[in-house]
Amino acid sequence: MSDPAYLSLEKLRLSYGDTVAVEGLDLAIGKGELVALLGPSGCGKTTTMRAIAGLLSPIGGTIRLDGADITRVAANKRQIGLVFQSYALFPHLTVFDNVAFGLKLKGITGNALREKVEAGLKSVGLANYAARKPPELSGGQQQRVALARSMVMEPKVLLLDEPLSNLDARLRLDMRTELQRVQAETGVTMIFVTHDQAEALALADRIVVMRDGRIEQIGTPEDIYNRPVSRFVADFVGFENVYAVRDGALHAEKGRVPFTGTLPPVAGLAFRPRHVELGAGPLSGIVRGVSFAGGTREYVLEAAFGMVKAEADAALPAWSLGEAIAFDLPLAHAAPLERD
Amino acid sequence: MSTRFPLTLVLWLVIVFLIGPFLIIVAASFSAGETLAFPPQGFSLRWIFKVFTVESFRESFVTSMILAVGGTLVALVLGIPAAYAMSRYRLPFSETVRTVVSAPVIVPGIIVGLALLRYFVVPVGIPITLALFLAHTALVLPYAVRVVSASLANLRSDIEEAAVLLGSSRLGAFFRVVLPNIRGGILSAFILGFVTSFNQVPVSLFLSGPGIRTLPIDMLGYMEIVFDPSIAALSALLAFLSMGIVLMAERFLGFSRYV
Ligand SMILES: Nc1ncnc2c1ncn2[C@@H]1O[C@H](COP(=O)(O)OP(=O)(O)OP(=O)(O)O)[C@@H](O)[C@H]1O
Ligand SMILES: [Mg+2]
């Protein structure tokens, strides 16, 4: 993007009392970029967002925004918006007054205020709900009010903490499109937190995978999906069979994979279930689980070296439980891992 | 039915013991006789009208009103920030503060009154009026803290952070989004405090003097000298006033949620 480091976090260190939650976080985000923070529960996503917003002071490191060091700038002066996972709408105010809250503090009044609020509500499809109070809205509507409330402030960066997690599957898709549209229309720099890899892959320009308060990998959705750097990321994006490479051999949980051929010089190899070839090959296993998943059938095979997850077209005849199958792990489809 | 019978009996006994005396007082206040008696002799409103003509009742009523309103307001001004701090921050002494603040509820009023008189008013020499005011404030404070804490507990703290991120200061966020959302709790605390202070006897007993007495103390004094039904009339009026306030509070605030 135009400015490679519109928002940058340098060696950021965050703690709650004595417990360090985030350690040595380095991240540069371009203007107008849509970045997803992806990781399991407790890895420090919310903590990082709160630090960027200014609600939590770092114990080390620097945060820069638009060329200025904002590490010590108060939260109400940063021009960073945050949509809370819980929405955090003001229950005593109408939808209109919720959205108007920040604008009024900026000194905007009268017609200018009304126009901005109405435009904000219209853009999230809630123009007819201005007079309601938050408890009278559905979860999805509350979420959109929260989004409008932050967007009308025209923040430099908009942070969204699990914006879609409380919605049902349908609304979630609607809101995804909504976020993409808002982002395309306004060009606002956005960071959103999720622990759903599909959501991150679908929405983000770039994905930051976090683990235990550190960054595990940063990359485009293609990078993350096809070229995970570690077992952790591979697991996260659906490579269910991950093996360590040591002494020129593949190692699974229970032992060596009797693999013939030369292995590349990497720390590990990861295979997606759909890349496991069933029916022929040098390896063999017993079917311990079969489940129908629409277009495909998912198998759990027990091989001498451990469990293998495989997938086959549902149109093919099914193997049944207890049956022995020959299979292959084709190197051509394996993702090489830099770290185990 | 048969197993319910003892319970029903207990219920009726409770009602008789709680409401009975009150009904007797009300009936006695309509008496036409010269002395306080039950059953009342005849019917008249003269004692009810007389209440309003007794000079000392008027004075002590004003005193009690000032104490109840003023003391409760001061207790709220102290109690709201205390309750807020205890609910939002992990303070080193919050348990201690909670205990100290609720002490006046647990310790018998007579002891509080005596202690205040013996160890504050007499040695320090603070004016008895001020002592009375401080005592009422201290008595109401626990209710203020407790009721306000209850409504703060129901309020998510992230709305304050949301307000800050929209440009408000921390203090501004308190006034703009915390206070409006605990309004019901504050009003309830006020009413509870008012009623508590207004009906307070033991502490006031020690801190009343020739120049200053609260209404309940004045009534005690009056009864020692005059034994006419006007005291019943006044009691009935006060009881209706309290009930009216509490019923209104329940109707408009859902008072019982907080207490
Ligand atoms: N207020 C707090 N006090 C102490 N520790 C905390 C606090 N909030 C979070 N933590 C700890 O900091 C770590 C990171 O928490 P954080 O909330 O950032 O996780 P997260 O990635 O947002 O998880 P989730 O996906 O569950 O929301 C966790 O180990 C958590 O236990
Ligand atoms: Mg979180």
XYZ file of C-alpha atoms and ligand atoms in Angstrom:
631
model
C 0.000 0.000 0.000
C 0.961 3.637 -0.334
C 2.386 4.042 3.139
C 3.924 0.822 4.343
C 3.874 1.854 7.979
C 0.848 4.018 8.653
C 0.345 2.234 11.948
C 3.314 0.458 13.429
C 3.879 -1.493 16.585
C 7.504 -1.892 17.578
C 8.673 -4.391 20.189
C 5.366 -3.960 21.973
C 5.211 -5.516 25.423
C 1.913 -5.662 27.298
C 1.068 -6.999 30.707
C -1.653 -7.246 33.305
C 0.163 -6.709 36.572
C 2.895 -9.316 36.638
C 1.554 -11.501 33.844
C 2.969 -10.584 30.473
C 0.253 -11.066 27.854
C 2.043 -9.824 24.723
C 5.786 -9.921 24.136
C 7.946 -8.308 21.444
C 5.193 -7.605 18.962
C 6.371 -6.020 15.690
C 3.779 -5.116 13.100
C 3.487 -2.505 10.355
C 0.165 -1.793 8.714
C -0.363 0.282 5.584
C -2.937 2.997 5.157
C -6.250 1.550 4.003
C -5.220 -1.986 4.737
C -7.607 -4.544 6.215
C -5.704 -6.739 8.620
C -7.012 -9.741 10.504
C -5.605 -10.747 13.890
C -6.100 -14.480 14.066
C -5.349 -16.800 16.937
C -6.757 -19.094 19.580
C -8.462 -17.864 22.734
C -6.129 -16.126 25.161
C -3.313 -15.453 22.675
C -3.456 -11.693 23.265
C -5.628 -10.362 20.444
C -7.903 -8.217 22.596
C -4.936 -7.088 24.651
C -3.164 -5.887 21.511
C -6.255 -4.017 20.303
C -6.710 -2.343 23.672
C -3.102 -1.164 23.566
C -3.499 0.272 20.064
C -6.669 2.075 21.191
C -4.894 3.436 24.268
C -6.933 1.615 26.884
C -3.861 -0.274 28.095
C -0.406 1.261 28.499
C 2.457 -0.835 27.133
C 5.271 -1.698 29.515
C 7.659 -1.555 26.590
C 7.856 -0.677 22.921
C 6.389 2.002 20.690
C 3.173 2.615 18.795
C 3.330 4.993 15.826
C 0.412 6.332 13.865
C 0.698 8.512 10.782
C 4.285 9.423 11.570
C 3.721 10.339 15.235
C 4.653 8.400 18.353
C 1.329 7.849 20.106
C 2.512 5.422 22.771
C 1.738 7.916 25.533
C -1.155 9.724 23.865
C -4.427 9.412 25.798
C -7.102 7.135 24.360
C -9.536 9.990 23.745
C -6.979 11.880 21.636
C -5.843 9.076 19.337
C -8.637 9.138 16.760
C -8.802 5.381 16.820
C -12.195 3.700 16.841
C -12.936 0.415 18.563
C -16.000 -1.734 18.058
C -16.268 -3.870 21.162
C -17.162 -7.515 21.044
C -19.978 -6.681 23.473
C -20.991 -3.626 21.361
C -20.830 -1.402 24.478
C -23.736 0.749 23.347
C -25.016 3.318 25.819
C -28.256 1.761 27.068
C -29.813 5.041 28.216
C -29.455 6.760 24.847
C -31.392 6.263 21.630
C -29.677 4.860 18.562
C -29.455 8.411 17.236
C -27.818 9.722 20.413
C -25.441 6.781 20.558
C -24.160 7.631 17.097
C -24.188 11.363 17.878
C -22.215 10.926 21.126
C -18.711 11.408 19.735
C -19.759 14.007 17.168
C -21.268 16.187 19.898
C -18.021 15.998 21.848
C -16.280 17.250 18.701
C -18.542 20.293 18.883
C -20.764 19.335 15.944
C -24.366 20.465 16.494
C -27.638 21.215 14.757
C -28.170 20.245 11.152
C -24.593 19.164 10.568
C -24.946 16.709 13.455
C -28.258 15.371 12.232
C -27.003 14.881 8.693
C -23.888 13.033 9.796
C -25.768 10.744 12.159
C -28.448 10.002 9.584
C -25.854 9.260 6.933
C -24.069 6.961 9.379
C -27.245 5.081 10.241
C -28.238 4.858 6.584
C -24.906 3.329 5.662
C -25.547 0.438 8.051
C -29.198 0.128 7.002
C -30.674 1.407 10.266
C -32.129 4.739 9.145
C -35.538 3.797 10.552
C -34.255 2.816 13.959
C -32.941 6.189 15.148
C -35.498 6.573 17.943
C -35.061 3.108 19.447
C -32.959 2.289 22.458
C -30.266 -0.404 22.247
C -32.128 -3.009 24.336
C -34.900 -2.910 21.723
C -32.558 -4.033 18.946
C -31.380 -7.471 17.858
C -27.727 -8.428 18.306
C -26.935 -7.800 14.667
C -28.593 -4.399 14.732
C -26.719 -3.427 17.888
C -23.500 -4.460 16.189
C -24.286 -2.200 13.254
C -25.090 0.729 15.550
C -21.707 0.202 17.193
C -20.082 0.184 13.774
C -21.887 3.382 12.726
C -20.992 5.055 16.034
C -17.307 4.465 15.371
C -17.421 5.175 11.634
C -19.057 8.619 11.882
C -16.012 9.734 13.857
C -13.901 9.114 10.745
C -11.175 7.431 12.773
C -7.663 6.999 11.426
C -7.829 3.339 12.324
C -10.881 1.250 13.092
C -10.412 -1.722 15.387
C -13.037 -4.444 15.535
C -12.869 -7.059 18.282
C -14.559 -10.211 17.019
C -17.164 -8.168 15.181
C -18.986 -11.195 13.852
C -18.701 -13.734 16.621
C -22.071 -13.063 18.242
C -24.062 -13.306 15.040
C -25.756 -16.299 13.490
C -24.323 -17.770 10.296
C -26.490 -15.734 7.928
C -26.009 -12.394 9.615
C -22.342 -13.114 9.794
C -22.148 -13.310 6.007
C -24.185 -10.102 5.705
C -21.887 -8.302 8.118
C -18.813 -9.583 6.303
C -20.049 -7.986 3.107
C -20.983 -4.911 5.117
C -17.474 -4.548 6.515
C -15.897 -5.005 3.110
C -18.219 -2.398 1.622
C -17.568 0.140 4.395
C -13.876 -0.439 4.006
C -13.994 -0.059 0.231
C -16.106 3.103 0.451
C -14.182 4.895 3.149
C -10.713 3.442 2.717
C -10.341 3.325 6.505
C -7.498 1.262 7.903
C -9.044 -1.669 9.727
C -7.815 -4.329 12.080
C -10.235 -7.005 13.110
C -9.877 -9.820 15.553
C -11.198 -13.268 14.878
C -10.545 -16.832 15.781
C -12.301 -18.070 12.693
C -9.745 -18.751 9.953
C -12.400 -18.750 7.203
C -13.410 -15.223 8.174
C -9.825 -14.012 8.173
C -9.130 -15.619 4.796
C -12.276 -14.152 3.256
C -11.934 -10.589 4.501
C -8.361 -9.614 5.116
C -5.663 -8.151 2.907
C -3.195 -9.544 5.377
C -3.463 -11.973 8.259
C -1.459 -11.848 11.456
C -1.459 -15.199 13.236
C -0.801 -14.864 16.969
C 0.194 -17.474 19.484
C 0.840 -16.999 23.187
C 1.340 -13.253 22.921
C 3.685 -13.400 19.945
C 3.293 -13.218 16.200
C 3.643 -16.622 14.596
C 3.229 -15.566 10.971
C 2.222 -12.539 8.923
C 1.111 -12.903 5.334
C -1.562 -12.610 2.680
C -4.457 -15.049 2.925
C -2.775 -17.131 0.177
C 0.491 -17.210 2.120
C -1.192 -18.311 5.290
C -3.453 -20.820 3.613
C -0.877 -22.419 1.336
C 2.460 -21.715 2.992
C 2.125 -21.924 6.762
C 5.520 -21.530 8.402
C 4.902 -23.723 11.407
C 2.915 -26.645 12.735
C 0.789 -24.190 14.724
C -0.293 -22.179 11.675
C -0.705 -25.337 9.574
C -3.052 -26.778 12.200
C -4.964 -23.529 12.272
C -5.625 -23.406 8.533
C -6.685 -27.013 8.136
C -3.552 -29.053 7.472
C -4.650 -31.838 9.732
C -1.689 -34.140 9.110
C 1.537 -32.501 10.220
C 4.839 -34.394 10.488
C 8.259 -33.397 11.684
C 11.242 -33.966 9.394
C 14.318 -35.244 11.235
C 17.360 -37.138 9.925
C 15.822 -37.355 6.460
C 12.711 -39.101 7.758
C 9.100 -38.140 8.515
C 8.125 -38.482 12.164
C 4.530 -38.806 13.359
C 3.264 -38.971 16.932
C 3.795 -42.741 17.254
C 6.826 -43.237 15.072
C 8.389 -42.967 11.651
C 6.290 -42.728 8.537
C 7.683 -45.409 6.171
C 8.192 -42.906 3.433
C 10.254 -43.616 0.361
C 11.921 -40.850 -1.541
C 14.008 -37.835 -0.621
C 12.576 -35.217 1.694
C 13.239 -31.500 1.202
C 15.442 -29.760 3.812
C 12.606 -28.442 5.991
C 11.488 -28.750 9.606
C 8.195 -30.380 8.789
C 5.626 -31.302 6.184
C 1.876 -30.745 6.346
C -0.855 -32.458 4.343
C -4.485 -31.459 3.996
C -6.991 -34.308 4.340
C -8.124 -33.818 0.749
C -4.573 -34.337 -0.490
C -4.250 -37.758 1.054
C -4.673 -40.240 -1.797
C -6.853 -43.168 -0.830
C -7.040 -46.603 -2.446
C -3.451 -47.061 -3.546
C 0.021 -46.275 -2.260
C 2.852 -47.489 -0.086
C 1.132 -46.775 3.255
C -1.746 -48.578 4.888
C -4.249 -47.954 7.628
C -7.528 -49.129 9.097
C -10.685 -47.001 8.828
C -11.629 -45.829 12.346
C -14.087 -43.128 11.422
C -16.232 -42.132 8.446
C -18.440 -39.063 8.249
C -20.434 -37.606 5.418
C -19.728 -33.908 4.804
C -21.858 -33.075 1.811
C -19.583 -33.133 -1.214
C -16.983 -35.243 0.484
C -16.568 -38.029 2.978
C -14.097 -37.609 5.823
C -12.087 -40.561 7.078
C -9.958 -41.161 10.118
C -7.351 -43.826 9.410
C -5.245 -45.598 11.961
C -1.781 -46.289 10.574
C 1.136 -47.822 12.425
C 2.652 -44.332 12.925
C -0.556 -42.645 14.122
C -3.886 -41.249 13.007
C -4.321 -39.797 9.523
C -7.218 -37.585 8.443
C -8.309 -38.053 4.855
C -11.086 -36.887 2.599
C -12.560 -38.367 -0.575
C -15.236 -37.403 -3.064
C -18.616 -38.485 -1.699
C -19.561 -39.822 -5.139
C -16.955 -42.587 -4.763
C -17.976 -45.793 -3.018
C -17.389 -45.484 0.730
C -14.922 -47.554 2.731
C -16.452 -48.931 5.863
C -15.268 -48.988 9.472
C -12.581 -51.553 10.184
C -11.583 -51.931 6.541
C -7.881 -51.718 5.644
C -6.927 -49.110 3.055
C -3.762 -48.386 1.143
C -2.963 -44.686 0.851
C -0.287 -42.201 -0.088
C 0.896 -38.843 1.192
C 1.963 -37.152 -2.058
C 4.958 -34.857 -1.582
C 3.812 -32.603 -4.395
C 0.920 -31.292 -2.305
C 2.741 -31.065 0.998
C 3.291 -27.679 2.614
C 6.891 -27.344 3.802
C 7.217 -25.935 7.332
C 10.150 -23.760 8.401
C 9.563 -24.515 12.062
C 7.998 -27.459 13.749
C -54.615 -27.962 52.219
C -53.876 -29.502 55.580
C -50.087 -29.083 55.205
C -50.623 -25.469 54.148
C -52.604 -24.673 57.270
C -49.720 -23.904 59.684
C -48.077 -21.693 57.061
C -51.259 -19.756 56.485
C -51.611 -19.304 60.231
C -48.079 -17.915 60.509
C -48.749 -15.569 57.627
C -51.868 -14.204 59.319
C -50.088 -13.827 62.654
C -47.336 -11.824 60.963
C -49.894 -9.618 59.259
C -51.763 -9.062 62.523
C -48.583 -8.138 64.399
C -47.264 -5.855 61.673
C -50.428 -4.175 60.536
C -52.472 -4.444 63.743
C -50.708 -1.720 65.741
C -50.781 0.516 62.723
C -54.550 0.087 62.356
C -55.014 0.808 66.044
C -53.015 4.024 65.728
C -55.021 5.111 62.708
C -58.287 4.375 64.483
C -57.150 6.176 67.633
C -56.272 9.295 65.708
C -59.891 9.787 64.700
C -61.002 9.754 68.314
C -63.172 12.519 69.704
C -61.999 11.900 73.293
C -59.357 13.786 75.255
C -56.921 10.940 75.869
C -55.194 8.405 73.694
C -57.385 5.311 73.860
C -58.526 2.294 71.927
C -61.228 1.713 70.924
C -61.623 5.429 70.074
C -64.376 7.427 71.685
C -66.524 8.916 68.946
C -65.221 10.285 65.669
C -63.588 13.614 64.870
C -60.761 15.111 62.867
C -59.762 17.550 65.601
C -56.556 15.743 66.624
C -55.417 15.510 63.061
C -55.831 19.262 62.699
C -54.188 19.840 66.057
C -50.968 18.195 64.887
C -50.401 21.087 62.522
C -50.834 23.683 65.233
C -48.234 22.365 67.665
C -45.259 24.691 67.358
C -42.603 22.168 68.407
C -43.848 19.580 65.890
C -43.470 22.107 63.109
C -39.936 22.963 64.177
C -38.785 19.410 64.685
C -40.405 18.361 61.409
C -38.266 20.932 59.593
C -35.183 19.727 61.501
C -35.896 16.133 60.556
C -36.480 17.073 56.926
C -33.211 19.003 56.743
C -31.330 16.134 58.395
C -32.912 13.496 56.173
C -32.515 15.365 52.892
C -29.157 16.965 53.685
C -27.629 13.924 55.354
C -28.723 11.646 52.526
C -27.382 14.012 49.879
C -24.010 14.224 51.599
C -24.003 10.437 52.041
C -24.634 10.040 48.311
C -21.916 12.512 47.378
C -19.503 10.409 49.455
C -21.049 7.037 48.712
C -21.336 7.163 44.922
C -17.611 7.687 44.291
C -16.799 5.083 46.961
C -19.113 2.523 45.395
C -17.747 3.360 41.944
C -14.132 2.980 43.017
C -14.858 -0.343 44.717
C -16.680 -1.702 41.691
C -14.198 -0.606 39.026
C -10.789 -0.872 40.597
C -9.189 -3.564 42.638
C -8.352 -1.504 45.695
C -6.120 -2.772 48.470
C -8.550 -1.890 51.260
C -11.924 -2.259 49.619
C -12.994 -5.070 51.972
C -12.061 -2.938 54.974
C -13.878 0.051 53.537
C -16.950 -2.079 52.942
C -16.916 -3.301 56.549
C -16.317 0.115 58.062
C -18.978 1.672 55.905
C -21.590 -0.869 56.901
C -20.691 -0.799 60.608
C -23.473 1.650 61.547
C -26.038 -0.853 60.217
C -24.704 -3.634 62.404
C -23.843 -1.746 65.584
C -26.953 -0.854 67.641
C -27.936 2.783 67.241
C -27.854 3.362 70.955
C -24.152 2.524 71.019
C -23.409 4.693 67.991
C -25.249 7.585 69.634
C -23.546 7.175 72.985
C -20.123 6.798 71.368
C -20.593 9.908 69.264
C -21.711 11.903 72.291
C -19.062 10.604 74.664
C -16.035 10.618 72.338
C -16.820 13.336 69.789
C -19.243 15.922 71.023
C -18.025 16.145 74.607
C -14.201 16.010 74.224
C -13.860 17.637 70.787
C -16.573 20.146 71.464
C -18.184 20.046 68.021
C -21.628 21.635 68.046
C -24.442 19.201 68.725
C -26.246 20.291 65.539
C -23.241 19.352 63.443
C -22.845 16.085 65.352
C -26.460 15.222 64.687
C -26.000 15.954 60.988
C -22.802 13.891 60.787
C -24.448 11.014 62.644
C -27.339 10.938 60.207
C -24.955 11.098 57.261
C -22.960 8.192 58.661
C -26.116 6.169 59.260
C -27.313 6.636 55.710
C -23.913 6.087 54.064
C -24.056 2.264 54.167
C -27.371 2.276 52.336
C -26.027 4.697 49.767
C -22.933 2.567 49.130
C -24.816 -0.705 49.059
C -27.665 0.356 46.782
C -25.403 2.239 44.378
C -22.977 -0.720 44.295
C -25.824 -3.014 43.342
C -26.781 -0.912 40.366
C -23.140 -0.449 39.311
C -22.707 -4.204 39.335
C -25.370 -4.420 36.640
C -23.624 -1.884 34.440
C -20.890 -3.074 32.080
C -17.714 -1.073 32.426
C -16.910 -1.201 28.712
C -19.391 1.577 27.953
C -17.044 3.947 29.767
C -14.180 2.859 27.553
C -16.414 3.308 24.524
C -17.167 6.858 25.673
C -13.463 7.577 26.122
C -12.671 6.299 22.637
C -15.342 8.607 21.271
C -13.456 11.545 22.744
C -14.718 11.858 26.298
C -12.432 12.221 29.310
C -12.627 9.601 32.080
C -14.501 12.023 34.313
C -16.744 13.042 31.443
C -17.521 9.383 30.779
C -18.556 8.990 34.418
C -21.036 11.841 34.166
C -22.233 11.081 30.635
C -22.659 7.328 30.708
C -22.275 5.992 34.257
C -24.481 8.374 36.230
C -27.433 8.323 33.809
C -27.436 4.543 33.890
C -27.476 4.260 37.681
C -30.062 7.012 38.152
C -32.658 4.513 39.380
C -30.225 3.146 41.963
C -29.302 6.621 43.174
C -32.941 7.633 43.581
C -33.655 4.415 45.423
C -30.681 5.013 47.698
C -31.960 8.505 48.336
C -35.412 7.301 49.309
C -34.099 4.523 51.495
C -31.692 6.939 53.157
C -34.378 9.550 53.641
C -36.776 7.128 55.293
C -34.010 5.657 57.464
C -32.865 9.037 58.659
C -36.361 10.416 59.144
C -37.452 7.515 61.330
C -34.187 7.289 63.241
C -34.574 7.353 67.054
C -31.691 5.937 69.157
C -28.815 7.982 67.738
C -30.841 11.182 67.654
C -31.841 10.578 71.253
C -28.276 11.145 72.433
C -27.617 14.052 70.138
C -30.722 16.102 70.808
C -30.658 19.018 73.167
C -32.892 21.869 74.216
C -32.279 23.726 70.968
C -32.541 20.863 68.558
C -34.653 17.758 68.297
C -35.815 15.571 65.492
C -39.482 14.833 65.050
C -39.447 11.315 66.580
C -37.583 12.623 69.636
C -39.963 15.498 69.921
C -42.872 13.061 69.820
C -41.346 11.037 72.655
C -40.988 14.191 74.681
C -44.516 15.314 73.912
C -45.948 11.986 75.022
C -44.307 12.319 78.407
C -46.254 15.476 79.077
C -49.432 15.341 77.051
C -51.382 12.176 76.467
C -53.895 13.234 73.846
C -54.658 11.454 70.523
C -52.696 14.012 68.481
C -49.624 11.780 68.858
C -51.560 8.965 67.204
C -52.658 11.320 64.465
C -49.074 12.421 63.817
C -47.833 8.823 63.779
C -50.493 7.856 61.278
C -49.656 10.816 59.050
C -45.952 9.939 59.106
C -46.656 6.296 58.362
C -48.772 7.258 55.366
C -46.054 9.648 54.186
C -43.408 6.885 54.318
C -45.664 4.369 52.658
C -46.567 6.845 49.959
C -42.925 7.527 49.180
C -41.992 3.850 49.063
C -45.014 2.907 46.945
C -44.241 5.667 44.456
C -40.640 4.536 44.368
C -41.678 0.954 43.710
C -44.104 2.065 41.035
C -41.663 4.272 39.140
C -38.253 2.808 39.919
C -38.810 -0.835 40.710
C -37.386 0.074 44.112
C -37.304 -3.517 45.417
C -34.697 -4.419 42.764
C -32.103 -2.357 44.586
C -32.897 -2.906 48.236
N -7.871 -8.064 32.861
C -6.945 -9.053 32.819
N -6.202 -9.337 33.904
C -5.266 -10.307 33.871
N -4.997 -11.065 32.800
C -5.714 -10.837 31.687
C -6.735 -9.822 31.639
N -7.272 -9.830 30.405
C -6.634 -10.799 29.719
N -5.686 -11.410 30.483
C -4.792 -12.489 30.060
O -4.020 -12.039 28.960
C -3.947 -13.026 27.968
C -4.462 -12.495 26.638
O -5.822 -12.191 26.766
P -6.679 -11.577 25.583
O -7.967 -11.141 26.169
O -5.883 -10.557 24.860
O -6.917 -12.850 24.666
P -7.694 -12.962 23.286
O -6.703 -13.362 22.280
O -8.467 -11.724 23.040
O -8.658 -14.187 23.582
P -10.185 -14.412 23.154
O -10.129 -14.956 21.765
O -10.637 -15.439 24.133
O -10.890 -13.121 23.279
C -4.733 -14.215 28.474
O -3.832 -15.154 28.984
C -5.592 -13.662 29.560
O -5.793 -14.607 30.578
Mg -10.595 -11.261 22.999
